Coordinates of C-alpha atoms in Angstrom, one line a residue:
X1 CA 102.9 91.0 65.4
X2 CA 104.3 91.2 69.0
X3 CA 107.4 88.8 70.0
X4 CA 107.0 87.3 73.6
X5 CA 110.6 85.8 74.7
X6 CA 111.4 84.2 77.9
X7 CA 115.1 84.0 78.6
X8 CA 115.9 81.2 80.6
X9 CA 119.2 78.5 81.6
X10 CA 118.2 76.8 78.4
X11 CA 117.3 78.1 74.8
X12 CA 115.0 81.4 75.1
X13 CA 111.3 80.3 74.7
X14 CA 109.9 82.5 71.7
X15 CA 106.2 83.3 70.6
X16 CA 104.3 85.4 67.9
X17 CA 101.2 87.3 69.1
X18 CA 98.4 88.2 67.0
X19 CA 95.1 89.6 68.4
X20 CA 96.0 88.3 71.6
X21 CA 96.7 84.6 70.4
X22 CA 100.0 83.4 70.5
X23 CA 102.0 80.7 68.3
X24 CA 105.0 79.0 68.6
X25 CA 108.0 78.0 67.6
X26 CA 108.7 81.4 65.6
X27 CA 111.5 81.5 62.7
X28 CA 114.2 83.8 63.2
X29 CA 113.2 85.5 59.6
X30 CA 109.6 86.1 61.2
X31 CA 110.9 87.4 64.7
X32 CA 113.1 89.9 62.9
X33 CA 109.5 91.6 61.6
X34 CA 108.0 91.5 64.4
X35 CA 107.0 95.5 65.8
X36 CA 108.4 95.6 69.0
X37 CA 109.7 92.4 71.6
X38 CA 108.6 92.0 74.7
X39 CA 111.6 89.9 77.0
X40 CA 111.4 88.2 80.7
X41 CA 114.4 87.6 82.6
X42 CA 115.1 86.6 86.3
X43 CA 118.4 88.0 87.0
X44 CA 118.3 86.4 90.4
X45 CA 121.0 84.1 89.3
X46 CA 123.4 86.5 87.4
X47 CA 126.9 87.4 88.7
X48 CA 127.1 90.2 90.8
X49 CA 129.4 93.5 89.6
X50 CA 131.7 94.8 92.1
X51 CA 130.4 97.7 93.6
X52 CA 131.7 101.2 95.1
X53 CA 129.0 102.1 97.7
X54 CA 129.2 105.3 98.7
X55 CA 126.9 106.3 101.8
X56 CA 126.3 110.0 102.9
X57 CA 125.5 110.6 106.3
X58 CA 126.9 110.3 109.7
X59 CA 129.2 107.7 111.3
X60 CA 128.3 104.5 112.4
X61 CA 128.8 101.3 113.8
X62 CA 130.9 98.2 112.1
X63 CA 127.7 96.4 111.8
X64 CA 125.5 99.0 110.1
X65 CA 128.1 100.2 107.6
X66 CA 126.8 98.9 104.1
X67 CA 126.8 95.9 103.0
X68 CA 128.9 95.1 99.1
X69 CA 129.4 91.5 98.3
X70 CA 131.8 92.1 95.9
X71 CA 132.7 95.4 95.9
X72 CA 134.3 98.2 98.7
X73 CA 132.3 100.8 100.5
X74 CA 133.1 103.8 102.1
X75 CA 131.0 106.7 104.5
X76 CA 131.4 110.5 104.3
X77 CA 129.7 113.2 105.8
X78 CA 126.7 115.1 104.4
X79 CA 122.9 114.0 104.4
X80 CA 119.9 115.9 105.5
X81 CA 117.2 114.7 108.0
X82 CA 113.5 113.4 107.2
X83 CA 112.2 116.9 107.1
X84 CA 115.2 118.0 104.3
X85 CA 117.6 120.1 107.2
X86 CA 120.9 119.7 106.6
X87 CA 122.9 117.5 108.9
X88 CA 126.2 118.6 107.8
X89 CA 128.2 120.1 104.8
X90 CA 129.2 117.1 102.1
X91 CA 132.8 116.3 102.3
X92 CA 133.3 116.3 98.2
X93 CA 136.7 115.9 99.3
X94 CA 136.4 112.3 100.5
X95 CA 133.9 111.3 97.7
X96 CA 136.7 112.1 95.2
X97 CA 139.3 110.6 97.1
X98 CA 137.0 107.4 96.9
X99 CA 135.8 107.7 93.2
X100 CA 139.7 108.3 92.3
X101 CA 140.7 105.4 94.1
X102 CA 138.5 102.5 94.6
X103 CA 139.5 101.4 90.6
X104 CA 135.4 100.6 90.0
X105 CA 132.6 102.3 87.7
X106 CA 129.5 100.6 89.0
X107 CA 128.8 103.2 91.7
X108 CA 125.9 103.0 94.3
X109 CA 124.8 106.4 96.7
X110 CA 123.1 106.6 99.5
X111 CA 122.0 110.0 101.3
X112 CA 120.4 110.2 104.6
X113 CA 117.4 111.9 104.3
X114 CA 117.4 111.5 99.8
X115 CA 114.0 110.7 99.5
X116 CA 113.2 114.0 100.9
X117 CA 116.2 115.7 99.7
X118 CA 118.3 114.4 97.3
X119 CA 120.8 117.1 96.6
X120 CA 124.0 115.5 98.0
X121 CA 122.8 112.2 96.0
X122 CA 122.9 114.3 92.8
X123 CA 126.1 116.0 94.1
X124 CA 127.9 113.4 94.7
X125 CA 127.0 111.9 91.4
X126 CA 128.3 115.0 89.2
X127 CA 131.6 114.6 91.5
X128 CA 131.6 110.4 90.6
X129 CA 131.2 111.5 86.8
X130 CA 133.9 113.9 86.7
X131 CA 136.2 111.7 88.5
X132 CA 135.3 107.9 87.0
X133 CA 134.0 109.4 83.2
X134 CA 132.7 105.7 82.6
X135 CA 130.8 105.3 85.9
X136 CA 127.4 103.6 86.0
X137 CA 126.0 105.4 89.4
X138 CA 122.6 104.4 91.0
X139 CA 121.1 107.0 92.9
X140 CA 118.9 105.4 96.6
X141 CA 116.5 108.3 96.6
X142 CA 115.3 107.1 92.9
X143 CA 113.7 104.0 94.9
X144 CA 112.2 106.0 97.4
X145 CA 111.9 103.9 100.6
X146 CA 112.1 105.8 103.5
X147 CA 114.2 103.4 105.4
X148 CA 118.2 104.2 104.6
X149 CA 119.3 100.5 104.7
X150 CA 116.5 99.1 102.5
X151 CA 117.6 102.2 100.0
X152 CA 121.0 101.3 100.1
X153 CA 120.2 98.2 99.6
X154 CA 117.9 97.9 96.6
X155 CA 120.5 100.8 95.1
X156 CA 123.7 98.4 95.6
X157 CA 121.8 95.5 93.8
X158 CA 120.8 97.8 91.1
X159 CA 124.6 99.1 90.4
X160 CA 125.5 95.4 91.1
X161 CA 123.0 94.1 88.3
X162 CA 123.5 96.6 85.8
X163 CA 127.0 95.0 83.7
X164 CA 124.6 91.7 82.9
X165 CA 121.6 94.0 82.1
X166 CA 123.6 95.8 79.5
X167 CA 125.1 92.5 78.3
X168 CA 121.3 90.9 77.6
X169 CA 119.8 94.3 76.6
X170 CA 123.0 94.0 73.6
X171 CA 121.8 90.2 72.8
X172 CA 118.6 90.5 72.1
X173 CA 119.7 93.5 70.1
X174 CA 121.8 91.8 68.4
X175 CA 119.2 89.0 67.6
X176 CA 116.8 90.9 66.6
X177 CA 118.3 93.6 64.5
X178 CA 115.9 97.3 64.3
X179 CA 113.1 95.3 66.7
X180 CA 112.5 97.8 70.0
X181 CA 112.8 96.0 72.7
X182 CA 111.0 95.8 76.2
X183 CA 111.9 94.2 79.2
X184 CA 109.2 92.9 81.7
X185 CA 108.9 94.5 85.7
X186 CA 108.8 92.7 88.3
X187 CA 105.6 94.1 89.4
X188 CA 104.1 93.5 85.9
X189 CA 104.3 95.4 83.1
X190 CA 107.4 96.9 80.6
X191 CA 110.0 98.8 80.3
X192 CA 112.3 100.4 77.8
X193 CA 115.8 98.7 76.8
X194 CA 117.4 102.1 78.0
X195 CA 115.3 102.0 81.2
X196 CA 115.6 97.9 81.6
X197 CA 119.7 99.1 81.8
X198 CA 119.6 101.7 84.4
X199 CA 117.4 100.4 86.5
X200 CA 117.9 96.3 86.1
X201 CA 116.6 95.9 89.7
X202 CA 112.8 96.7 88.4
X203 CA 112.8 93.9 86.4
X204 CA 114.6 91.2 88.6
X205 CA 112.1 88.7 88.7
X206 CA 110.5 89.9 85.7
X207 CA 109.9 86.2 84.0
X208 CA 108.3 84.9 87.3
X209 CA 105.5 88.0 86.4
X210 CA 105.1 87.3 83.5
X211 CA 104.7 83.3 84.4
X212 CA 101.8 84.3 86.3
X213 CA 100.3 86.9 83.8
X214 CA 100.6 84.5 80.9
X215 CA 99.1 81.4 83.2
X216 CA 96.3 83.9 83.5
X217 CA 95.4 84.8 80.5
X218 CA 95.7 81.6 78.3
X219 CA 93.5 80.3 81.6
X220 CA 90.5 83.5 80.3
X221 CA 91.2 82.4 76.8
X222 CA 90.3 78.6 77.5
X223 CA 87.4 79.6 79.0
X224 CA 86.4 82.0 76.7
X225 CA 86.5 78.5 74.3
X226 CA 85.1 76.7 76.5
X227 CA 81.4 78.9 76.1
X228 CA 81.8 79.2 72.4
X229 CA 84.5 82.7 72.6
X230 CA 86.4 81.1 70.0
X231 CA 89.7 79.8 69.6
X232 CA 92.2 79.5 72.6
X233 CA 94.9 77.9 70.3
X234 CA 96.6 75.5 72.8
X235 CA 95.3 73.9 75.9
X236 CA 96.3 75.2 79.1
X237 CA 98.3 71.8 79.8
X238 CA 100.0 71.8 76.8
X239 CA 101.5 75.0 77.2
X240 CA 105.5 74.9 79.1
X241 CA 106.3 77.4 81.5
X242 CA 108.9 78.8 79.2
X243 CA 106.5 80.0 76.4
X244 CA 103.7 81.0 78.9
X245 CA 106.2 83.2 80.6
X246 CA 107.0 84.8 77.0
X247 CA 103.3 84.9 76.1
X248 CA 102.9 86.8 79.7
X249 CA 105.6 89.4 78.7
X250 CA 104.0 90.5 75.2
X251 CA 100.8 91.7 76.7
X252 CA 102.0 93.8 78.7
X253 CA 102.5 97.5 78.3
X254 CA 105.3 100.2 79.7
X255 CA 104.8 101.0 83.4
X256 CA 106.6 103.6 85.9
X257 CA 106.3 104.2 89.9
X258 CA 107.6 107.3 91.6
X259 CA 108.0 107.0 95.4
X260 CA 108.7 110.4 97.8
X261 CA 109.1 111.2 100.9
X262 CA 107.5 114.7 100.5
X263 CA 107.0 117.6 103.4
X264 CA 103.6 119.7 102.9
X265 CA 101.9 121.7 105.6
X266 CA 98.4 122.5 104.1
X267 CA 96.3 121.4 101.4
X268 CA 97.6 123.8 98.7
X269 CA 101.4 122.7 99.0
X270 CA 99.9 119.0 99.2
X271 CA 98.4 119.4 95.9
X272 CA 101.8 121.1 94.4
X273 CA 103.8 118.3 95.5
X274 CA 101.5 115.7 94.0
X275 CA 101.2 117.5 91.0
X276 CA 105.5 117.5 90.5
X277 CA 105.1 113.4 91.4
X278 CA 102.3 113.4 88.7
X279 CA 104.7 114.8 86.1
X280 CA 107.5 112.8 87.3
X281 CA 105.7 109.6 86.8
X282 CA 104.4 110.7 83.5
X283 CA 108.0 111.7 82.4
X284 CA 109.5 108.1 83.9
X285 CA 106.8 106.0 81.9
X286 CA 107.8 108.0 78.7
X287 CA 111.6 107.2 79.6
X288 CA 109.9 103.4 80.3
X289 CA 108.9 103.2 76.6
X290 CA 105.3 105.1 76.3
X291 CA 104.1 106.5 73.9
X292 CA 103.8 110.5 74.9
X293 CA 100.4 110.9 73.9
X294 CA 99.4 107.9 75.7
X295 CA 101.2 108.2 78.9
X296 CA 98.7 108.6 82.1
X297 CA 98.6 108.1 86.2
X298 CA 97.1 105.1 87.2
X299 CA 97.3 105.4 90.8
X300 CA 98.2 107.8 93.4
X301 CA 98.3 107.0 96.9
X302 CA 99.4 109.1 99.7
X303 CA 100.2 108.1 103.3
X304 CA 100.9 110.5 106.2
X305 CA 103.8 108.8 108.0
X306 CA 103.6 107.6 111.8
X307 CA 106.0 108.6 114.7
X308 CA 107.3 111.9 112.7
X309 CA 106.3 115.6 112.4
X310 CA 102.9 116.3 111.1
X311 CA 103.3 117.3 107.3
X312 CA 105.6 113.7 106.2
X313 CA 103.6 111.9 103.6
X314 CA 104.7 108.8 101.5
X315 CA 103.4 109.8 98.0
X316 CA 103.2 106.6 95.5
X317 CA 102.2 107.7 91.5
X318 CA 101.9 105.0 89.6
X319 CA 102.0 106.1 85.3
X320 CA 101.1 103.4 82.5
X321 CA 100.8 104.2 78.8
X322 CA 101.0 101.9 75.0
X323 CA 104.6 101.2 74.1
X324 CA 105.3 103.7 71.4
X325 CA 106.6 100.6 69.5
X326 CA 104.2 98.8 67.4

């Protein structure tokens, strides 16, 4: 049995999948046997953490400096351009100072040039560590957007979600004692419990997927009925949103992107690069929850990128693979 739970402002909707039929409500004794939960959650409406931003790269004006709401922010030197040259050495000076001071542990970094290059991402992370022992640090180039202010972005709302991830991750622990746990992606879908907490931001609107992903397949499963398939258990009206939402998030299975900026010139150091992406991805979905054996690339797409030296591609691998749980 698979447990499908929607998290919501009300009571969490909660449903046992057999076969690919659900059935609801589900006793607490029964959900605690189930082989692995599968949990939807918008954190849309969760309370911010304070953040320490921490971009690397060259100065700027006022209204370009990043963005924390709460939280304090701070520039140093460093960064590399598109094409991975250095712009300037890292001042590890002035991250420590910041790390030392700014009294927070839910850290986001942002590198020019990370997606590329991310070694003063990863540098100034090892500095964070040693300084703030209990930081939580999000890393931009790890979302892979070429654009430094959507990075920073997406990495500042990841640090700033990660305190109420961790909080539900320990609930539904908590509730459902020795049961793995799964969270549902945005994008569609799952992900790990360890996964769901370092990278909340995949999984923000994760309940409004697996709405639509539940809507559809109760909607095949009618109409399967409907020609003499068999049983659809409930009618598609009778069904709340709550409980199609949890329904949505139990059939899905772990998922994993990896997104690069990557500089090849030839055929032959194309195909290397793709090949470390490959093995990226496959390593991510693993981390996601897959089960090693099962863990394979869906999609690859790659993109030579406009207005910049010839040899700039956007490489996109998408990995999927069945949850090692259950």
């Amino acid at each position: 049995m698979i447990l499908g739970v929607a998290l919501g402002e009300s009571a969490p909707a909660v449903v046992a999948v057999r076969d690919g039929a659900a059935s609801w409500p589900v006793p607490r004794g029964v959900a605690r046997t189930a082989s692995r939960a599968c949990v939807a959650a918008d954190l849309g409406g969760v309370r911010p953490a304070a953040v320490a931003a921490i971009r690397v790269g060259g100065p700027c004006p006022e209204a370009l400096r990043p963005v924390v709401e709460p939280g304090v922010a701070t520039i140093v030197r460093g960064g590399h351009s598109v094409t991975g040259r250095p712009l300037a050495p890292l001042d590890t000076e002035a991250v420590r100072r910041f790390a030392a001071t700014c009294g927070l542990a839910d850290f986001a970094v942002t590198a020019t040039g990370s997606p590329m290059l991310a070694d003063h991402e990863l540098e100034v992370a090892a500095i964070v560590a040693a300084e703030v022992p209990q930081a939580r640090i999000t890393l931009s180039y790890e979302f892979g957007y070429p654009g430094l202010r959507e990075r920073e972005a997406d990495a500042i709302r990841n640090a700033a979600l990660g305190p109420e991830a961790g909080r539900i991750a320990d609930d539904v622990a908590r509730e459902l004692p020795g049961v793995p746990a799964y969270f549902a992606r945005t994008g569609g879908g799952l992900v790990s419990a360890h996964y769901f907490r370092r990278f909340p931001l995949t999984c923000d609107r994760g309940a409004a997927a697996s709405l639509a992903r539940g809507r559809a397949a109760l909607r095949e499963r009618a109409d399967a009925a409907s020609g003499g398939g068999g049983d659809a258990g409930p009618g598609l009206a009778e069904v709340p949103d709550g409980v199609a939402a949890a329904y949505g998030a139990a059939l899905g299975r772990p998922e994993a992107h990896v997104e690069r900026i990557v500089l090849a010139r030839g055929r032959a150091e194309l195909d290397r690069v793709l090949r470390d992406a490959r093995d990226e991805a496959l390593t991510r979905v693993v981390s996601a929850g897959a089960a090693p054996g099962s863990a394979a690339i869906d999609e690859i797409t790659v993109n030579p990128l406009s207005y910049l030296p010839d040899g700039l591609y956007r490489v996109r691998v998408t990995a999927g693979g069945r949850p090692w749980a259950g």
